[in-house]
PDB file of C-alpha atoms in Angstrom:
ATOM      1  CA  UNK A   1      47.853  33.143   0.219  1.00  0.00           C
ATOM      2  CA  UNK A   2      49.276  29.865  -1.127  1.00  0.00           C
ATOM      3  CA  UNK A   3      52.928  28.841  -1.055  1.00  0.00           C
ATOM      4  CA  UNK A   4      53.273  29.231  -4.809  1.00  0.00           C
ATOM      5  CA  UNK A   5      51.853  32.743  -4.786  1.00  0.00           C
ATOM      6  CA  UNK A   6      53.975  33.743  -1.795  1.00  0.00           C
ATOM      7  CA  UNK A   7      57.190  32.508  -3.441  1.00  0.00           C
ATOM      8  CA  UNK A   8      56.228  34.194  -6.706  1.00  0.00           C
ATOM      9  CA  UNK A   9      55.838  37.559  -4.973  1.00  0.00           C
ATOM     10  CA  UNK A  10      59.118  37.057  -3.145  1.00  0.00           C
ATOM     11  CA  UNK A  11      60.950  36.279  -6.392  1.00  0.00           C
ATOM     12  CA  UNK A  12      59.383  39.315  -8.016  1.00  0.00           C
ATOM     13  CA  UNK A  13      60.627  41.551  -5.189  1.00  0.00           C
ATOM     14  CA  UNK A  14      64.165  40.115  -5.455  1.00  0.00           C
ATOM     15  CA  UNK A  15      64.245  40.601  -9.204  1.00  0.00           C
ATOM     16  CA  UNK A  16      63.089  44.194  -8.780  1.00  0.00           C
ATOM     17  CA  UNK A  17      65.877  44.809  -6.248  1.00  0.00           C
ATOM     18  CA  UNK A  18      68.469  43.306  -8.575  1.00  0.00           C
ATOM     19  CA  UNK A  19      67.153  45.360 -11.457  1.00  0.00           C
ATOM     20  CA  UNK A  20      67.651  48.540  -9.453  1.00  0.00           C
ATOM     21  CA  UNK A  21      71.240  47.487  -8.629  1.00  0.00           C
ATOM     22  CA  UNK A  22      71.978  46.827 -12.282  1.00  0.00           C
ATOM     23  CA  UNK A  23      70.576  50.195 -13.218  1.00  0.00           C
ATOM     24  CA  UNK A  24      73.352  51.668 -11.124  1.00  0.00           C
ATOM     25  CA  UNK A  25      76.022  49.595 -12.874  1.00  0.00           C
ATOM     26  CA  UNK A  26      77.081  52.572 -14.953  1.00  0.00           C
ATOM     27  CA  UNK A  27      78.607  53.998 -11.813  1.00  0.00           C
ATOM     28  CA  UNK A  28      81.437  52.312 -10.033  1.00  0.00           C
ATOM     29  CA  UNK A  29      79.947  50.169  -7.275  1.00  0.00           C
ATOM     30  CA  UNK A  30      81.667  49.932  -3.935  1.00  0.00           C
ATOM     31  CA  UNK A  31      82.874  46.495  -2.827  1.00  0.00           C
ATOM     32  CA  UNK A  32      80.103  46.281  -0.262  1.00  0.00           C
ATOM     33  CA  UNK A  33      77.452  46.741  -2.937  1.00  0.00           C
ATOM     34  CA  UNK A  34      79.014  44.066  -5.141  1.00  0.00           C
ATOM     35  CA  UNK A  35      78.968  41.644  -2.215  1.00  0.00           C
ATOM     36  CA  UNK A  36      75.331  42.493  -1.550  1.00  0.00           C
ATOM     37  CA  UNK A  37      74.494  41.842  -5.188  1.00  0.00           C
ATOM     38  CA  UNK A  38      76.089  38.392  -4.986  1.00  0.00           C
ATOM     39  CA  UNK A  39      74.078  37.545  -1.865  1.00  0.00           C
ATOM     40  CA  UNK A  40      70.867  38.626  -3.557  1.00  0.00           C
ATOM     41  CA  UNK A  41      71.626  36.443  -6.565  1.00  0.00           C
ATOM     42  CA  UNK A  42      72.274  33.477  -4.270  1.00  0.00           C
ATOM     43  CA  UNK A  43      68.967  34.011  -2.462  1.00  0.00           C
ATOM     44  CA  UNK A  44      67.214  34.368  -5.804  1.00  0.00           C
ATOM     45  CA  UNK A  45      68.681  31.053  -6.943  1.00  0.00           C
ATOM     46  CA  UNK A  46      67.358  29.277  -3.839  1.00  0.00           C
ATOM     47  CA  UNK A  47      63.963  30.898  -4.332  1.00  0.00           C
ATOM     48  CA  UNK A  48      63.853  29.676  -7.899  1.00  0.00           C
ATOM     49  CA  UNK A  49      64.590  26.120  -6.732  1.00  0.00           C
ATOM     50  CA  UNK A  50      61.793  26.363  -4.166  1.00  0.00           C
ATOM     51  CA  UNK A  51      59.532  27.811  -6.812  1.00  0.00           C
ATOM     52  CA  UNK A  52      60.218  24.857  -9.156  1.00  0.00           C
ATOM     53  CA  UNK A  53      59.567  22.433  -6.276  1.00  0.00           C
ATOM     54  CA  UNK A  54      56.168  24.024  -5.596  1.00  0.00           C
ATOM     55  CA  UNK A  55      55.301  23.886  -9.270  1.00  0.00           C
ATOM     56  CA  UNK A  56      56.071  20.141  -9.301  1.00  0.00           C
ATOM     57  CA  UNK A  57      53.858  19.641  -6.233  1.00  0.00           C
ATOM     58  CA  UNK A  58      51.023  21.524  -7.895  1.00  0.00           C
ATOM     59  CA  UNK A  59      51.359  19.322 -10.977  1.00  0.00           C
ATOM     60  CA  UNK A  60      51.156  16.175  -8.811  1.00  0.00           C
ATOM     61  CA  UNK A  61      48.067  17.493  -7.014  1.00  0.00           C
ATOM     62  CA  UNK A  62      46.435  18.354 -10.325  1.00  0.00           C
ATOM     63  CA  UNK A  63      47.132  14.852 -11.642  1.00  0.00           C
ATOM     64  CA  UNK A  64      45.691  13.343  -8.447  1.00  0.00           C
ATOM     65  CA  UNK A  65      42.543  15.473  -8.751  1.00  0.00           C
ATOM     66  CA  UNK A  66      42.063  14.404 -12.358  1.00  0.00           C
ATOM     67  CA  UNK A  67      42.367  10.741 -11.317  1.00  0.00           C
ATOM     68  CA  UNK A  68      39.765  11.319  -8.593  1.00  0.00           C
ATOM     69  CA  UNK A  69      37.475  12.964 -11.115  1.00  0.00           C
ATOM     70  CA  UNK A  70      37.698   9.904 -13.384  1.00  0.00           C
ATOM     71  CA  UNK A  71      37.090   7.578 -10.414  1.00  0.00           C
ATOM     72  CA  UNK A  72      33.970   9.439  -9.288  1.00  0.00           C
ATOM     73  CA  UNK A  73      32.697   9.682 -12.870  1.00  0.00           C
ATOM     74  CA  UNK A  74      32.897   5.910 -13.246  1.00  0.00           C
ATOM     75  CA  UNK A  75      31.078   5.410  -9.936  1.00  0.00           C
ATOM     76  CA  UNK A  76      28.369   7.869 -10.926  1.00  0.00           C
ATOM     77  CA  UNK A  77      27.800   5.924 -14.150  1.00  0.00           C
ATOM     78  CA  UNK A  78      27.641   2.615 -12.250  1.00  0.00           C
ATOM     79  CA  UNK A  79      25.151   3.988  -9.714  1.00  0.00           C
ATOM     80  CA  UNK A  80      23.025   5.480 -12.504  1.00  0.00           C
ATOM     81  CA  UNK A  81      23.004   2.142 -14.322  1.00  0.00           C
ATOM     82  CA  UNK A  82      21.930   0.375 -11.120  1.00  0.00           C
ATOM     83  CA  UNK A  83      19.202   2.981 -10.591  1.00  0.00           C
ATOM     84  CA  UNK A  84      17.917   2.552 -14.158  1.00  0.00           C
ATOM     85  CA  UNK A  85      17.827  -1.251 -13.862  1.00  0.00           C
ATOM     86  CA  UNK A  86      16.254  -1.854 -10.444  1.00  0.00           C
ATOM     87  CA  UNK A  87      13.745  -4.690 -10.981  1.00  0.00           C
ATOM     88  CA  UNK A  88      10.127  -3.893 -10.258  1.00  0.00           C
ATOM     89  CA  UNK A  89       9.853  -7.110  -8.257  1.00  0.00           C
ATOM     90  CA  UNK A  90      12.511  -8.032  -5.708  1.00  0.00           C
ATOM     91  CA  UNK A  91      12.126 -11.573  -4.345  1.00  0.00           C
ATOM     92  CA  UNK A  92      12.499 -12.173  -0.634  1.00  0.00           C
ATOM     93  CA  UNK A  93      15.895 -13.537   0.286  1.00  0.00           C
ATOM     94  CA  UNK A  94      15.895 -16.836   2.094  1.00  0.00           C
ATOM     95  CA  UNK A  95      18.333 -17.047   4.986  1.00  0.00           C
ATOM     96  CA  UNK A  96      20.486 -20.056   5.948  1.00  0.00           C
ATOM     97  CA  UNK A  97      18.651 -23.023   7.351  1.00  0.00           C
ATOM     98  CA  UNK A  98      19.600 -23.969  10.900  1.00  0.00           C
ATOM     99  CA  UNK A  99      18.373 -26.935  12.871  1.00  0.00           C
ATOM    100  CA  UNK A 100      15.494 -24.939  14.313  1.00  0.00           C
ATOM    101  CA  UNK A 101      14.700 -23.522  10.887  1.00  0.00           C
ATOM    102  CA  UNK A 102      14.473 -27.026   9.461  1.00  0.00           C
ATOM    103  CA  UNK A 103      11.879 -27.930  12.095  1.00  0.00           C
ATOM    104  CA  UNK A 104      10.044 -24.694  11.394  1.00  0.00           C
ATOM    105  CA  UNK A 105      10.042 -25.365   7.643  1.00  0.00           C
ATOM    106  CA  UNK A 106       8.643 -28.818   8.265  1.00  0.00           C
ATOM    107  CA  UNK A 107       5.895 -27.325  10.398  1.00  0.00           C
ATOM    108  CA  UNK A 108       5.190 -24.742   7.701  1.00  0.00           C
ATOM    109  CA  UNK A 109       4.929 -27.511   5.104  1.00  0.00           C
ATOM    110  CA  UNK A 110       2.386 -29.271   7.280  1.00  0.00           C
ATOM    111  CA  UNK A 111       0.499 -26.012   7.644  1.00  0.00           C
ATOM    112  CA  UNK A 112       0.326 -25.675   3.851  1.00  0.00           C
ATOM    113  CA  UNK A 113      -1.210 -29.123   3.633  1.00  0.00           C
ATOM    114  CA  UNK A 114      -3.739 -28.071   6.264  1.00  0.00           C
ATOM    115  CA  UNK A 115      -4.484 -24.462   5.242  1.00  0.00           C
ATOM    116  CA  UNK A 116      -6.501 -22.229   7.495  1.00  0.00           C
ATOM    117  CA  UNK A 117      -9.255 -20.006   6.176  1.00  0.00           C
ATOM    118  CA  UNK A 118      -7.721 -16.795   7.492  1.00  0.00           C
ATOM    119  CA  UNK A 119      -4.036 -16.909   6.564  1.00  0.00           C
ATOM    120  CA  UNK A 120      -3.206 -17.430   2.891  1.00  0.00           C
ATOM    121  CA  UNK A 121       0.268 -18.259   1.660  1.00  0.00           C
ATOM    122  CA  UNK A 122       1.250 -16.258  -1.418  1.00  0.00           C
ATOM    123  CA  UNK A 123       3.324 -17.196  -4.427  1.00  0.00           C
ATOM    124  CA  UNK A 124       6.871 -15.791  -4.268  1.00  0.00           C
ATOM    125  CA  UNK A 125       8.248 -13.715  -7.104  1.00  0.00           C
ATOM    126  CA  UNK A 126      10.399 -15.444  -9.695  1.00  0.00           C
ATOM    127  CA  UNK A 127      14.081 -14.556  -9.330  1.00  0.00           C
ATOM    128  CA  UNK A 128      16.248 -13.418 -12.228  1.00  0.00           C
ATOM    129  CA  UNK A 129      18.314 -16.674 -12.246  1.00  0.00           C
ATOM    130  CA  UNK A 130      15.087 -18.703 -12.257  1.00  0.00           C
ATOM    131  CA  UNK A 131      13.710 -16.642 -15.135  1.00  0.00           C
ATOM    132  CA  UNK A 132      16.916 -17.112 -17.126  1.00  0.00           C
ATOM    133  CA  UNK A 133      16.731 -20.879 -16.529  1.00  0.00           C
ATOM    134  CA  UNK A 134      13.426 -21.066 -18.416  1.00  0.00           C
ATOM    135  CA  UNK A 135      13.990 -22.450 -21.953  1.00  0.00           C
ATOM    136  CA  UNK A 136      13.868 -19.767 -24.633  1.00  0.00           C
ATOM    137  CA  UNK A 137      11.126 -21.550 -26.570  1.00  0.00           C
ATOM    138  CA  UNK A 138       8.956 -21.352 -23.440  1.00  0.00           C
ATOM    139  CA  UNK A 139       9.802 -17.740 -22.621  1.00  0.00           C
ATOM    140  CA  UNK A 140       9.253 -16.312 -26.089  1.00  0.00           C
ATOM    141  CA  UNK A 141       8.954 -12.536 -25.766  1.00  0.00           C
ATOM    142  CA  UNK A 142       7.769 -12.551 -22.169  1.00  0.00           C
ATOM    143  CA  UNK A 143       9.910 -10.342 -19.934  1.00  0.00           C
ATOM    144  CA  UNK A 144      10.928 -10.847 -16.326  1.00  0.00           C
ATOM    145  CA  UNK A 145       8.596  -8.088 -15.103  1.00  0.00           C
ATOM    146  CA  UNK A 146       5.639  -9.385 -17.127  1.00  0.00           C
ATOM    147  CA  UNK A 147       5.972 -12.829 -15.569  1.00  0.00           C
ATOM    148  CA  UNK A 148       5.976 -11.378 -12.053  1.00  0.00           C
ATOM    149  CA  UNK A 149       2.888  -9.321 -12.900  1.00  0.00           C
ATOM    150  CA  UNK A 150       1.133 -12.666 -13.375  1.00  0.00           C
ATOM    151  CA  UNK A 151       2.432 -13.668  -9.922  1.00  0.00           C
ATOM    152  CA  UNK A 152       0.742 -10.538  -8.549  1.00  0.00           C
ATOM    153  CA  UNK A 153      -2.508 -11.432 -10.313  1.00  0.00           C
ATOM    154  CA  UNK A 154      -2.369 -14.982  -8.969  1.00  0.00           C
ATOM    155  CA  UNK A 155      -1.866 -13.727  -5.409  1.00  0.00           C
ATOM    156  CA  UNK A 156      -4.671 -11.169  -5.760  1.00  0.00           C
ATOM    157  CA  UNK A 157      -7.156 -13.801  -6.911  1.00  0.00           C
ATOM    158  CA  UNK A 158      -5.990 -16.311  -4.306  1.00  0.00           C
ATOM    159  CA  UNK A 159      -6.323 -13.839  -1.433  1.00  0.00           C
ATOM    160  CA  UNK A 160      -9.756 -12.665  -2.575  1.00  0.00           C
ATOM    161  CA  UNK A 161     -11.027 -16.237  -2.941  1.00  0.00           C
ATOM    162  CA  UNK A 162      -9.949 -17.415   0.501  1.00  0.00           C
ATOM    163  CA  UNK A 163     -11.152 -14.220   2.133  1.00  0.00           C
ATOM    164  CA  UNK A 164     -14.660 -15.044   0.905  1.00  0.00           C
ATOM    165  CA  UNK A 165     -14.293 -18.674   1.990  1.00  0.00           C
ATOM    166  CA  UNK A 166     -13.300 -17.560   5.506  1.00  0.00           C
ATOM    167  CA  UNK A 167     -16.469 -15.492   5.999  1.00  0.00           C
ATOM    168  CA  UNK A 168     -19.817 -16.677   7.267  1.00  0.00           C
ATOM    169  CA  UNK A 169     -22.783 -16.655   4.900  1.00  0.00           C
ATOM    170  CA  UNK A 170     -24.640 -13.957   6.817  1.00  0.00           C
ATOM    171  CA  UNK A 171     -21.806 -11.465   6.225  1.00  0.00           C
ATOM    172  CA  UNK A 172     -21.816 -11.976   2.438  1.00  0.00           C
ATOM    173  CA  UNK A 173     -23.928 -10.381  -0.256  1.00  0.00           C
ATOM    174  CA  UNK A 174     -25.699 -12.484  -2.862  1.00  0.00           C
ATOM    175  CA  UNK A 175     -22.822 -12.420  -5.363  1.00  0.00           C
ATOM    176  CA  UNK A 176     -20.238 -13.402  -2.752  1.00  0.00           C
ATOM    177  CA  UNK A 177     -22.488 -16.214  -1.504  1.00  0.00           C
ATOM    178  CA  UNK A 178     -22.645 -17.664  -5.002  1.00  0.00           C
ATOM    179  CA  UNK A 179     -18.876 -17.405  -5.290  1.00  0.00           C
ATOM    180  CA  UNK A 180     -18.401 -19.156  -1.956  1.00  0.00           C
ATOM    181  CA  UNK A 181     -20.670 -21.971  -3.053  1.00  0.00           C
ATOM    182  CA  UNK A 182     -18.745 -22.301  -6.320  1.00  0.00           C
ATOM    183  CA  UNK A 183     -15.423 -22.406  -4.468  1.00  0.00           C
ATOM    184  CA  UNK A 184     -16.628 -25.201  -2.209  1.00  0.00           C
ATOM    185  CA  UNK A 185     -18.002 -27.219  -5.119  1.00  0.00           C
ATOM    186  CA  UNK A 186     -14.581 -27.070  -6.782  1.00  0.00           C
ATOM    187  CA  UNK A 187     -12.916 -28.781  -3.843  1.00  0.00           C
ATOM    188  CA  UNK A 188     -12.260 -32.520  -3.994  1.00  0.00           C
ATOM    189  CA  UNK A 189     -10.347 -35.059  -1.950  1.00  0.00           C
ATOM    190  CA  UNK A 190      -7.328 -34.345  -4.163  1.00  0.00           C
ATOM    191  CA  UNK A 191      -7.392 -30.599  -3.390  1.00  0.00           C
ATOM    192  CA  UNK A 192      -7.460 -31.090   0.368  1.00  0.00           C
ATOM    193  CA  UNK A 193      -4.531 -29.218   1.873  1.00  0.00           C
ATOM    194  CA  UNK A 194      -3.855 -27.066  -1.202  1.00  0.00           C
ATOM    195  CA  UNK A 195      -4.496 -23.410  -1.960  1.00  0.00           C
ATOM    196  CA  UNK A 196      -5.725 -23.164  -5.531  1.00  0.00           C
ATOM    197  CA  UNK A 197      -7.594 -20.987  -8.013  1.00  0.00           C
ATOM    198  CA  UNK A 198      -9.093 -21.504 -11.456  1.00  0.00           C
ATOM    199  CA  UNK A 199      -9.166 -19.274 -14.538  1.00  0.00           C
ATOM    200  CA  UNK A 200     -12.565 -17.861 -13.575  1.00  0.00           C
ATOM    201  CA  UNK A 201     -11.015 -16.537 -10.343  1.00  0.00           C
ATOM    202  CA  UNK A 202      -8.437 -14.594 -12.366  1.00  0.00           C
ATOM    203  CA  UNK A 203     -11.255 -13.085 -14.440  1.00  0.00           C
ATOM    204  CA  UNK A 204     -13.339 -12.357 -11.337  1.00  0.00           C
ATOM    205  CA  UNK A 205     -10.745 -10.618  -9.191  1.00  0.00           C
ATOM    206  CA  UNK A 206      -8.157  -9.176 -11.591  1.00  0.00           C
ATOM    207  CA  UNK A 207      -7.880  -7.298 -14.882  1.00  0.00           C
ATOM    208  CA  UNK A 208      -5.533  -9.902 -16.350  1.00  0.00           C
ATOM    209  CA  UNK A 209      -6.530 -11.230 -19.754  1.00  0.00           C
ATOM    210  CA  UNK A 210      -6.788 -15.008 -19.727  1.00  0.00           C
ATOM    211  CA  UNK A 211      -5.532 -16.110 -23.142  1.00  0.00           C
ATOM    212  CA  UNK A 212      -2.852 -18.301 -24.729  1.00  0.00           C
ATOM    213  CA  UNK A 213      -0.135 -15.905 -23.632  1.00  0.00           C
ATOM    214  CA  UNK A 214      -1.375 -16.125 -20.045  1.00  0.00           C
ATOM    215  CA  UNK A 215      -1.423 -19.928 -20.299  1.00  0.00           C
ATOM    216  CA  UNK A 216       2.157 -19.812 -21.502  1.00  0.00           C
ATOM    217  CA  UNK A 217       3.184 -17.798 -18.444  1.00  0.00           C
ATOM    218  CA  UNK A 218       1.443 -20.304 -16.171  1.00  0.00           C
ATOM    219  CA  UNK A 219       3.594 -22.980 -17.793  1.00  0.00           C
ATOM    220  CA  UNK A 220       6.650 -20.864 -16.993  1.00  0.00           C
ATOM    221  CA  UNK A 221       5.570 -20.599 -13.361  1.00  0.00           C
ATOM    222  CA  UNK A 222       5.074 -24.357 -13.275  1.00  0.00           C
ATOM    223  CA  UNK A 223       8.598 -24.758 -14.677  1.00  0.00           C
ATOM    224  CA  UNK A 224       9.862 -22.553 -11.809  1.00  0.00           C
ATOM    225  CA  UNK A 225       7.968 -24.774  -9.356  1.00  0.00           C
ATOM    226  CA  UNK A 226       5.664 -21.982  -8.266  1.00  0.00           C
ATOM    227  CA  UNK A 227       2.461 -23.874  -8.989  1.00  0.00           C
ATOM    228  CA  UNK A 228       1.071 -27.251  -9.999  1.00  0.00           C
ATOM    229  CA  UNK A 229      -2.066 -28.352 -11.793  1.00  0.00           C
ATOM    230  CA  UNK A 230      -4.801 -30.348 -10.090  1.00  0.00           C
ATOM    231  CA  UNK A 231      -7.247 -31.730 -12.641  1.00  0.00           C
ATOM    232  CA  UNK A 232     -10.606 -33.348 -12.092  1.00  0.00           C
ATOM    233  CA  UNK A 233     -14.242 -32.953 -13.032  1.00  0.00           C
ATOM    234  CA  UNK A 234     -13.341 -31.172 -16.254  1.00  0.00           C
ATOM    235  CA  UNK A 235     -11.650 -28.366 -14.309  1.00  0.00           C
ATOM    236  CA  UNK A 236      -7.993 -27.283 -14.149  1.00  0.00           C
ATOM    237  CA  UNK A 237      -6.999 -25.999 -10.720  1.00  0.00           C
ATOM    238  CA  UNK A 238      -3.763 -24.036 -10.227  1.00  0.00           C
ATOM    239  CA  UNK A 239      -2.348 -24.729  -6.788  1.00  0.00           C
ATOM    240  CA  UNK A 240       0.628 -23.269  -4.969  1.00  0.00           C
ATOM    241  CA  UNK A 241       3.593 -25.625  -4.956  1.00  0.00           C
TER     242      UNK A 241
END
């Protein structure tokens, strides 16, 4: 039983007792009864003060609960908005560069210039700030997610190409042997040290449509320094930057 309910019952009992005393007022009350009546009224007055104090406390608690309800409602809306707007592609975060990291990055750069046939570096997703830095005339109606879908297609074609290049001829079927020969014929002294693909690789290994819109997105990736073009022999090669 709460304090408010307990005090309410107590007040009710006192009022009932006083009512019974008043009902006897028609008869002459002895002095002792009059004194008792005064004491009961005094106790009732204190109970009423305590009752009012409890009511004020309950009002404060109710106000506090309403404020909490508003606070949690706002947080629920914020969390829901975050949930509804989680990007499909989350770029990897680059940590701070220490002295050892700088040496490591230099070694990694040298590794890129001398790529192995088994480990292929992939293009990183475009970040939101990078996407927003692309001029509007270049972006057009392309969305952030659509641009990173092209990044996925590029990585798929790149990985498939260099997987075939890393295999020996005897492990390949006729189609893969022809592809391997084509890949090697596309290499020149200018492509040495670079991972690259051409448009035919996108058509071969992905479902991406190679059209003007796709070309526009390649330009956007070049603007974000994700790739560079290596031209020669009438062929445009798209290499990782």
